Coordinates of C-alpha atoms in Angstrom, one line a residue:
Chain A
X6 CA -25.8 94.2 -45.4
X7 CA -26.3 90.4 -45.4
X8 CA -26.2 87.4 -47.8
X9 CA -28.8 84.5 -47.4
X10 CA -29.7 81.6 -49.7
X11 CA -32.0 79.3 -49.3
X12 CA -33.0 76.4 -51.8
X13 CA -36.3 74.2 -52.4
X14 CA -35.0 70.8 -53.8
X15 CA -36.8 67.0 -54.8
X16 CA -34.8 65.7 -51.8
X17 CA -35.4 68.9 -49.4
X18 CA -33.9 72.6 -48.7
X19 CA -31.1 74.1 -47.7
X20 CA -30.7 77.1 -46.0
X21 CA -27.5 79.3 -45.7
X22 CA -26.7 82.9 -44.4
X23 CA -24.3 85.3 -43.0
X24 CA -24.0 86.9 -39.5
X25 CA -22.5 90.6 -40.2
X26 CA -24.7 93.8 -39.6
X27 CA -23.6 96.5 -40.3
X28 CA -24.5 100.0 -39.6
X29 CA -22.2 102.5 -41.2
X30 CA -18.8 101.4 -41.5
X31 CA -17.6 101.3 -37.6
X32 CA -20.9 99.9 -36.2
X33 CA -20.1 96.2 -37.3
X34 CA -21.9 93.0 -35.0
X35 CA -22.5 89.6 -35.4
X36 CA -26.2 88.6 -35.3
X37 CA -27.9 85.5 -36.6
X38 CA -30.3 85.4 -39.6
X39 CA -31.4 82.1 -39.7
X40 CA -34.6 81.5 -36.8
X41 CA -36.3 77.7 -36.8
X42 CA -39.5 77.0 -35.4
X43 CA -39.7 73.3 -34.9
X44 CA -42.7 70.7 -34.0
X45 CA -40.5 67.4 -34.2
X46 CA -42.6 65.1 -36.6
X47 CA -45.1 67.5 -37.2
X48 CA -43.4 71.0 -38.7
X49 CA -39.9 72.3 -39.3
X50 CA -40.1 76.4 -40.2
X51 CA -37.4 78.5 -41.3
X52 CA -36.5 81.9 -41.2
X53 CA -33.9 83.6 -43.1
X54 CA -33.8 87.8 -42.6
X55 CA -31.8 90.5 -44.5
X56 CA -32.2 94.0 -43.9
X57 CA -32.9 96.5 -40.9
X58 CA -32.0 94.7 -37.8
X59 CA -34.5 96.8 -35.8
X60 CA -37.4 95.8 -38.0
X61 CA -35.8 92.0 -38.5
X62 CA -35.2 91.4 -34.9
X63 CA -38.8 92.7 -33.9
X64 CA -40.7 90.9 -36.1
X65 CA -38.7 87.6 -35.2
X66 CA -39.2 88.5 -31.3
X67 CA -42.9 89.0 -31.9
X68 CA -43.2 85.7 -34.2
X69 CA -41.7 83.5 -31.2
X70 CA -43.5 85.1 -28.7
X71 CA -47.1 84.9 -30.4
X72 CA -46.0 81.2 -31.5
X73 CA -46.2 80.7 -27.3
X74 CA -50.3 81.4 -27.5
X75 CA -51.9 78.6 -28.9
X76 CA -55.3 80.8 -28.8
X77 CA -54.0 82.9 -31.8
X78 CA -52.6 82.1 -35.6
X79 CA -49.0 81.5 -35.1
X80 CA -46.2 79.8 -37.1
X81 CA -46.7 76.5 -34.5
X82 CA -50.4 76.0 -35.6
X83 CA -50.5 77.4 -39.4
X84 CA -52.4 74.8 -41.2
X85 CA -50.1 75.6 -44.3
X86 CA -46.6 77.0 -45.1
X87 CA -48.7 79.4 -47.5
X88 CA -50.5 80.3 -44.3
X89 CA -47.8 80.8 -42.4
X90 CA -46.0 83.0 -45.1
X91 CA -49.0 85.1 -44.5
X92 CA -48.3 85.5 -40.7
X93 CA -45.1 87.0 -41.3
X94 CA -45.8 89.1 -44.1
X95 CA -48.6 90.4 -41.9
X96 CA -45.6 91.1 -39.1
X97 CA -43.4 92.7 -41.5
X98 CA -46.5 95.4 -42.2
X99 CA -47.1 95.8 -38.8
X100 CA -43.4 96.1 -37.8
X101 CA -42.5 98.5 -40.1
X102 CA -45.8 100.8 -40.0
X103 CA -45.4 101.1 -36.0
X104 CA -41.5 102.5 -36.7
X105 CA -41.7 104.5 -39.7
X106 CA -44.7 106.3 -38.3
X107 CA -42.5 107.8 -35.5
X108 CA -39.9 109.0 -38.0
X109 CA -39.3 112.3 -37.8
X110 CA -40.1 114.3 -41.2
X111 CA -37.7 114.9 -43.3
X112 CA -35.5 111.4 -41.9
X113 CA -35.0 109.1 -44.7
X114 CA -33.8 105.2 -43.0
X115 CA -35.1 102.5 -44.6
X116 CA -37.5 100.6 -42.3
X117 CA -37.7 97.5 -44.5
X118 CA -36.6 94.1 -44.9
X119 CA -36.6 90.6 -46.6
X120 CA -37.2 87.3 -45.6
X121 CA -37.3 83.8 -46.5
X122 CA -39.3 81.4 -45.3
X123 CA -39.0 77.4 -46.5
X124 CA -39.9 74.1 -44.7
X125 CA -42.4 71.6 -44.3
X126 CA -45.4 71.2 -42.2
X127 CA -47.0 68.0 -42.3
X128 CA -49.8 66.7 -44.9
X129 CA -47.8 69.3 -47.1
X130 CA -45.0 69.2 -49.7
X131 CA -41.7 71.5 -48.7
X132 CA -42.3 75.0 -49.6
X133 CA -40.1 78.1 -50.0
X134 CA -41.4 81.7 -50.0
X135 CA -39.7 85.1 -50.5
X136 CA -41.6 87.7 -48.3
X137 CA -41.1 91.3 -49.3
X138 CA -40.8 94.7 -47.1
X139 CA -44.7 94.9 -48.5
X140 CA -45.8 92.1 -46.8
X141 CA -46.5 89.9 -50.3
X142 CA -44.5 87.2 -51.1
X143 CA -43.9 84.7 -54.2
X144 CA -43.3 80.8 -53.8
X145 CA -40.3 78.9 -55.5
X146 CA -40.8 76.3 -58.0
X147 CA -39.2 73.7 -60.0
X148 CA -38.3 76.3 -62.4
X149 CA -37.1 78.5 -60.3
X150 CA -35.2 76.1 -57.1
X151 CA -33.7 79.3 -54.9
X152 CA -33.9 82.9 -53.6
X153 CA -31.9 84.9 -52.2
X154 CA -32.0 87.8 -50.1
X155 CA -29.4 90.9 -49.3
X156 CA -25.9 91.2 -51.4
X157 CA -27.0 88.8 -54.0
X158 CA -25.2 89.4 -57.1
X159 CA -21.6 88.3 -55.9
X160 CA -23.0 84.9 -55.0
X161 CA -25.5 84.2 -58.0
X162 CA -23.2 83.1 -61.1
X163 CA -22.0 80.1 -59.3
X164 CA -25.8 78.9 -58.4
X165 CA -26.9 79.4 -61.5
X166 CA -24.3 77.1 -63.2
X167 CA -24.3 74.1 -60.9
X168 CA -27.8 74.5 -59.3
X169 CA -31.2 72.5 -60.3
X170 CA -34.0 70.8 -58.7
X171 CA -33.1 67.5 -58.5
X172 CA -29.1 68.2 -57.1
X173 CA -28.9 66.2 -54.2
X174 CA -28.9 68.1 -50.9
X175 CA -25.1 68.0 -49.5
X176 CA -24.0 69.4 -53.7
X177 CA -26.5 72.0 -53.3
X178 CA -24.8 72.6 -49.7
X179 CA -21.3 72.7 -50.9
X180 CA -23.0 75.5 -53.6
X181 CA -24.2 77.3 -51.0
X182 CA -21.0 77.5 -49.7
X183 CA -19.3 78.2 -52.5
X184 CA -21.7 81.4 -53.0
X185 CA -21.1 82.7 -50.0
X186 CA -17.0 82.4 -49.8
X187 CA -17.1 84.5 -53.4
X188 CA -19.7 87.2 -51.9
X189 CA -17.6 87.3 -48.4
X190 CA -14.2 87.7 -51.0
X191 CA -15.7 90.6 -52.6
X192 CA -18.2 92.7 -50.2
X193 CA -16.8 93.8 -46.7
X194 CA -20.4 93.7 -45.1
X195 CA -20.6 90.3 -45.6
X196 CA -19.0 88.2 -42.8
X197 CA -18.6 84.9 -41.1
X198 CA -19.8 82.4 -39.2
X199 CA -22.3 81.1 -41.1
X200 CA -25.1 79.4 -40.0
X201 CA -26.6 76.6 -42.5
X202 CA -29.5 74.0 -42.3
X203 CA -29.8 70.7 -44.8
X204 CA -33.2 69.6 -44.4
X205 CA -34.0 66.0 -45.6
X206 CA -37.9 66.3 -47.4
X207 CA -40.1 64.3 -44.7
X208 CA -38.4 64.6 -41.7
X209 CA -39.8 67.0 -39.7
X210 CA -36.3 67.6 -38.2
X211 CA -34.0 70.5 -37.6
X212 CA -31.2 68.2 -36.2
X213 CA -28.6 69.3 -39.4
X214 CA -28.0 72.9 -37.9
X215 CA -24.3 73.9 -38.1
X216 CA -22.6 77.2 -37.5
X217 CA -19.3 77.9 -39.9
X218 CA -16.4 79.8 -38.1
X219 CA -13.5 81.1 -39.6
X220 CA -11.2 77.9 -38.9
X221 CA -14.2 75.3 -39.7
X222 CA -12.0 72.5 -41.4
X223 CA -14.3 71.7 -44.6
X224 CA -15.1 75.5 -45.4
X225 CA -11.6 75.7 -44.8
X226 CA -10.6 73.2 -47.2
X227 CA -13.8 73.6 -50.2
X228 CA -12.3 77.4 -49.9
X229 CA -8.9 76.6 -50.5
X230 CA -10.2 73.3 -53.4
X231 CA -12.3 76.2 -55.2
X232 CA -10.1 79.1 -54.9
X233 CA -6.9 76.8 -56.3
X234 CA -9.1 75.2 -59.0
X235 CA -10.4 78.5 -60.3
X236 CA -7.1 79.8 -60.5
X237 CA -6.1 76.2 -62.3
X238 CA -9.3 76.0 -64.9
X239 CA -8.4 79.4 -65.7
X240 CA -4.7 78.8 -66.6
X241 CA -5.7 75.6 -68.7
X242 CA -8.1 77.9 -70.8
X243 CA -7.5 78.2 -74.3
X244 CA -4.9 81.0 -75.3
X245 CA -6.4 84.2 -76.4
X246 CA -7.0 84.5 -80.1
X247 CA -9.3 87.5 -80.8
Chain B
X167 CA -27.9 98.5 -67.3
X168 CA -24.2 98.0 -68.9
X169 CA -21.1 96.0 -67.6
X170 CA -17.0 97.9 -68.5
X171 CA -14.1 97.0 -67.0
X172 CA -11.0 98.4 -67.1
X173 CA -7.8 97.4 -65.9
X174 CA -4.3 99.0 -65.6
X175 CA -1.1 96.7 -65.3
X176 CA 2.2 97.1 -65.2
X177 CA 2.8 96.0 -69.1
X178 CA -0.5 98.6 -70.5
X179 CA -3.9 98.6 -70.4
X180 CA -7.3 96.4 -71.1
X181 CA -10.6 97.1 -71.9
X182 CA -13.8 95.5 -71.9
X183 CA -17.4 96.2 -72.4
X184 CA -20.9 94.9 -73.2
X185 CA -23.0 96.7 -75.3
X186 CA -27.2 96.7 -74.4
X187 CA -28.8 99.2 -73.5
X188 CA -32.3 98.8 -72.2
X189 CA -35.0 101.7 -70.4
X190 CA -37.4 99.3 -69.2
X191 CA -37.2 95.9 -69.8
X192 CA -39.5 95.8 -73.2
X193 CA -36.5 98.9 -75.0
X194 CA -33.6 96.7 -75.4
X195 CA -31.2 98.1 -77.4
X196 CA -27.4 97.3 -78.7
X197 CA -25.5 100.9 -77.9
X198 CA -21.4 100.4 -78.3
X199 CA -20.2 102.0 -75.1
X200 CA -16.4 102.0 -75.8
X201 CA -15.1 104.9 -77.4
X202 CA -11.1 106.0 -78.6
X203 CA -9.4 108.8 -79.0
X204 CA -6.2 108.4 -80.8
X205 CA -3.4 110.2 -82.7
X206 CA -0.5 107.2 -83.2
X207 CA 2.1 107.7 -81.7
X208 CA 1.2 110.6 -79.9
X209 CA -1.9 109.1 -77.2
X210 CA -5.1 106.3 -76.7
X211 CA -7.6 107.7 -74.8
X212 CA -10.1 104.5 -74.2
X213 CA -13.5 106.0 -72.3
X214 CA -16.4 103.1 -71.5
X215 CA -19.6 104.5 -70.6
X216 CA -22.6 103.7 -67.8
X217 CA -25.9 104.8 -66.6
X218 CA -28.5 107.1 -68.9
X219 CA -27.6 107.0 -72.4
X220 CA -28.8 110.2 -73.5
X221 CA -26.4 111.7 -71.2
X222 CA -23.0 109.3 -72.1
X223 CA -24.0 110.1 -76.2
X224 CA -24.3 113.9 -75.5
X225 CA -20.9 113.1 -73.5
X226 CA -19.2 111.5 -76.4
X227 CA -20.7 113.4 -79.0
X228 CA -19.0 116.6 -77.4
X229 CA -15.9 115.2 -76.7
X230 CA -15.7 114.6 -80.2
X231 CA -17.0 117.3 -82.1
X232 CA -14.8 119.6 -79.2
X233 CA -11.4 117.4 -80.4
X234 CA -11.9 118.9 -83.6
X235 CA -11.6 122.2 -82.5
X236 CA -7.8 122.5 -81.7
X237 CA -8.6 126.2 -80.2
X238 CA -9.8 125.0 -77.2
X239 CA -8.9 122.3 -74.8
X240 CA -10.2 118.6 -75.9
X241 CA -8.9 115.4 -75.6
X242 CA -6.5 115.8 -77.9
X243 CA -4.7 118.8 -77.1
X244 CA -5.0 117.8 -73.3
X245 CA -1.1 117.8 -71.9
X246 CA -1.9 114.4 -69.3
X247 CA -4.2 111.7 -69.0
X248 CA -5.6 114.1 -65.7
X249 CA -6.4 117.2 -67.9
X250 CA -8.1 114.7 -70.2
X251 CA -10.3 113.2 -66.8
X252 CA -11.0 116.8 -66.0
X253 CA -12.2 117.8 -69.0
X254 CA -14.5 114.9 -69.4
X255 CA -15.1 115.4 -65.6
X256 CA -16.4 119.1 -66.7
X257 CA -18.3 117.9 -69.6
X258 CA -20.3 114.7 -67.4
X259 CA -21.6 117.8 -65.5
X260 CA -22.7 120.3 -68.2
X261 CA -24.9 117.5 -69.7
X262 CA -26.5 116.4 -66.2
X263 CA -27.2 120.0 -65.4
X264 CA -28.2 120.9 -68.8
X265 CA -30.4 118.3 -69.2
X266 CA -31.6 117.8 -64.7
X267 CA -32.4 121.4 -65.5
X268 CA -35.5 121.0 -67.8
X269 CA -36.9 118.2 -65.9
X270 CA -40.4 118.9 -64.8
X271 CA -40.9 119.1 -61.3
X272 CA -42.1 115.6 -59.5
X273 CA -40.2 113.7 -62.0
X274 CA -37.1 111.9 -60.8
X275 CA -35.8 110.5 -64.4
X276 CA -31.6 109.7 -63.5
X277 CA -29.5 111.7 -66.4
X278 CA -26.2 109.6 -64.0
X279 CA -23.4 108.4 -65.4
X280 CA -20.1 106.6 -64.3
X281 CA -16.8 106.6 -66.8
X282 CA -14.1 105.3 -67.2
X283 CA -10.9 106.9 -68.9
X284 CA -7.7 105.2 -69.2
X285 CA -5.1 105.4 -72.1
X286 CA -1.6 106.8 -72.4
X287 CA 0.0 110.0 -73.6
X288 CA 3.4 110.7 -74.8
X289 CA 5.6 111.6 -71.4
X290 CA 3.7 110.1 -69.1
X291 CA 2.8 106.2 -67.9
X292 CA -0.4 104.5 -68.7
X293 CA -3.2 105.8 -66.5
X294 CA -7.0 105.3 -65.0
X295 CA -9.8 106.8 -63.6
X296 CA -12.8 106.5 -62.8
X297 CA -15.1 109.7 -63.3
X298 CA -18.6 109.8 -61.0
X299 CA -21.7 111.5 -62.1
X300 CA -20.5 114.5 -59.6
X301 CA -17.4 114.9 -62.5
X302 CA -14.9 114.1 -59.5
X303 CA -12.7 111.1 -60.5
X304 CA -10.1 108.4 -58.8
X305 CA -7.2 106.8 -60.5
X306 CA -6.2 103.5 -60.4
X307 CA -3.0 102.5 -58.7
X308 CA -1.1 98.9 -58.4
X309 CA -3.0 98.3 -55.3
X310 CA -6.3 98.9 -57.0
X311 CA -5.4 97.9 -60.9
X312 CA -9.0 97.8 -62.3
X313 CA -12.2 99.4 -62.3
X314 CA -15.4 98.4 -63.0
X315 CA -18.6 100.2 -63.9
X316 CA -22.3 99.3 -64.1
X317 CA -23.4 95.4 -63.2
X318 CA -20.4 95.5 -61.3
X319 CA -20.6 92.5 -58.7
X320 CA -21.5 89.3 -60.6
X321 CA -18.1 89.9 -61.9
X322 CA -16.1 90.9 -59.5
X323 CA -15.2 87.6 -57.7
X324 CA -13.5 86.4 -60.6
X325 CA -11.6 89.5 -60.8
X326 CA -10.5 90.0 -57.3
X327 CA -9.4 86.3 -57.2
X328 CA -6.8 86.3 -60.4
X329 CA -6.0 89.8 -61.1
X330 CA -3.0 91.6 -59.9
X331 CA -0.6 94.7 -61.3
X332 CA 1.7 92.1 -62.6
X333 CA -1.0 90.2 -64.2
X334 CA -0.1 89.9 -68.2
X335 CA -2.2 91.7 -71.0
X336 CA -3.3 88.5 -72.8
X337 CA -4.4 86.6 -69.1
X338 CA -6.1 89.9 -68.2
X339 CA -8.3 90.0 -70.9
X340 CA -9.1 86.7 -70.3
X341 CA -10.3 87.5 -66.9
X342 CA -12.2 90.3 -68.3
X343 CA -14.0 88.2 -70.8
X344 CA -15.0 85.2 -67.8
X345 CA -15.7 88.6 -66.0
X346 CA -18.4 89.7 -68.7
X347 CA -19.6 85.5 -68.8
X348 CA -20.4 85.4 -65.4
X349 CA -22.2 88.7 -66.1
X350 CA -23.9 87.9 -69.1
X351 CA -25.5 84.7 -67.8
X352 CA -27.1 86.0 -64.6
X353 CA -28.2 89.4 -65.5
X354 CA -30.3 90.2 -68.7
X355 CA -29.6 93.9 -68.6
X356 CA -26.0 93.1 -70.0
X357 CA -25.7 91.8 -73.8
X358 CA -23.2 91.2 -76.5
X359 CA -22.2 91.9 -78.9
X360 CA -18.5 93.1 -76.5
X361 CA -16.0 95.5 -77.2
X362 CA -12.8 95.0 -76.0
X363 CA -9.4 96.4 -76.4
X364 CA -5.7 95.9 -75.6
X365 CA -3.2 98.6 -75.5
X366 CA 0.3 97.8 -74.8
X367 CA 2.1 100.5 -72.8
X368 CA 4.1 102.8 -75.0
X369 CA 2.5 101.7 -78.0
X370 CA 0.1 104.7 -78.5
X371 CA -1.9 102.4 -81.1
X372 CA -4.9 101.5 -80.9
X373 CA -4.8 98.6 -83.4
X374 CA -5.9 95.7 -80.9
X375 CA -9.9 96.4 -80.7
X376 CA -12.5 93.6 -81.3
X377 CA -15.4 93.2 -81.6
X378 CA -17.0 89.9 -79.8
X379 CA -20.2 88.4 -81.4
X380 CA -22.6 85.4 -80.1
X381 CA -20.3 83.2 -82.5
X382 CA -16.7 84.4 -82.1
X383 CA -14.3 81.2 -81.7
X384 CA -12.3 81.9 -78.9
X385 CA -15.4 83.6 -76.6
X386 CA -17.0 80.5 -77.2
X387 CA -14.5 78.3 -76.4
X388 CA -13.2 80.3 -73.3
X389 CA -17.3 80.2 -72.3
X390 CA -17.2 76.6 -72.6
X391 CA -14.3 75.7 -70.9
X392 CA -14.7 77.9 -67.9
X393 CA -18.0 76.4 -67.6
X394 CA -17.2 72.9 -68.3
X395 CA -14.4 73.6 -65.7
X396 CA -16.3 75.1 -63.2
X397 CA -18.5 72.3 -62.9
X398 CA -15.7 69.8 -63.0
X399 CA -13.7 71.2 -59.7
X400 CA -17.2 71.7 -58.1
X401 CA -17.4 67.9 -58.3
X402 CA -13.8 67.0 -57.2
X403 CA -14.7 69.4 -53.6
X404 CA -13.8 67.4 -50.8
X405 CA -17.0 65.9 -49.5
X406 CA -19.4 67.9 -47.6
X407 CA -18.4 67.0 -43.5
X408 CA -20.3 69.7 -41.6

């Protein structure tokens, strides 16, 4: 499985997600599920994938490739993030019709996947879409600041206490954060590092890429200040009268 | 959907459940999915339900109308807590095939259920298990003192980070009722009014049930301050340093 948050903010996104595949129990790898496709001062695209690695990895291979031929629609020349959404729900069809036709009958894996795709692409606001093993997709909104994709459910309470639209963009970070420690507590296929993106609205940047190992001293430490002040707030709660 | 958690510690047992019921989202209904079986002094059998309520009522209304019948063996008679998770075991399967049986043919209508039975009788410790739709079960053991069933992961974090086997009744319930809050506010399938119950080992009473409405005092002051704490250590994390 796979955790991934991503966030559409006043001040920008943020992007977070896990690295663990897993395939069974004993076929456990690292692989990166965030992709950026970046235009310095003129686009900043990202890519956040949960599901079959064969179908994720594939449509991210043909996405770069085709974003190398300025002849065709690719994520580089989109004129629009709503466009571009379309170019990868169109590789998600095509992706998953070309290896579930040659499944032998009777054989049940599950071909399909989910993505997130948020950024900016000049002359446009930020923009956030969830794209769905179908192809079709839905757009975030004020209402509605964050998706999520894979094991989502460990991860959500937390976002929807702290989270709105107008946080600022290193809180909604830290909340991020905070979402994946409790889902990486609870669900084995779930694992670190993390990669994470904070992208400032209007700049056309991906400079604030980090990658979150194990002994990365403020994970370390937000870990250690949430787990002990959970563990506090819950001692100081009111003693049960029922 | 429907969130129960039980746990077993060393000083007795705690129960917790939610209480909607819903088959689609527009058949929301309020079903009480905690059920006892006492004789004081003698045992408290506690069994929360999950999954298709026709088959958990057909469940419970058997189990009760058959502990009537002191002929045959019921949950009353039963000589340990593992005859009583074998006989409801036997039961979860004659509803499912009874009722799988009639379905007509293309339809794929779930008649699943997940249990849980814990509880105490005379001559033997507290125990808990968990009984699947197959009516195969798994007990609970200091290593593993709780079980959930249902909407299972929104609160499990919580769980796994202040539960243990040494864990006292009163705290424990406490972590079950921030358990069934975390629950509550991100998933619409799971309601109150709760259920709740505390059984003290040895006691075979099963005097400490309540019943937890929008309103009750202490729910809402327990949801308040874990939410009003929550937000308070979030802003006291170090500050984000990627």
């Amino acid at each position: 499985m796979t955790y991934c948050v991503a966030m559409r903010l006043s001040s920008g996104l943020v992007f977070a997600s896990d690295s663990r595949t897993n395939a069974g129990v004993d076929h456990i790898s690292t692989f990166r599920k965030l992709h950026v496709f970046q235009q310095d001062g003129e686009r900043t695209l990202v890519l956040q994938s949960a599901g079959n690695l064969a179908t994720t990895q594939s449509i991210i291979s043909l996405l770069l490739r085709r974003s190398q031929d300025a002849e065709r629609p690719n994520l580089l020349n989109a004129p629009s993030l709503y466009e571009a959404a379309s170019l990868v729900g169109e590789t998600v069809r095509e992706v998953i019709q070309r290896d579930s036709e040659a499944q032998q009958s009777g054989s049940t894996t599950d071909f399909s996947c989910n993505l997130l795709l948020g950024g900016q692409i000049r002359g446009e606001e930020t923009r956030l879409f969830h794209i769905y093993p179908q192809g079709n997709f839905i757009e975030a909104t004020r209402d509605t600041p964050y998706f999520q994709i894979g094991e989502s459910k460990y991860g959500k309470p937390i976002i929807d206490r702290v989270l709105n639209y107008d946080t600022p963009l290193e809180q909604a970070m830290q909340c991020a954060l905070i979402s994946l420690d409790s889902t990486l507590r609870s669900n084995l296929s779930v694992g670190l590092p993390l990669d994470v993106m904070i992208y400032p609205r209007g700049s056309f940047s991906s400079a604030q890429q980090y990658r979150i190992t194990e002994d990365h001293p403020h994970f370390s430490a937000i870990r250690k200040g949430w787990g002990e002040g959970l563990v506090s707030i819950f001692k100081q709660l009111p003693p049960l009268a029922l």
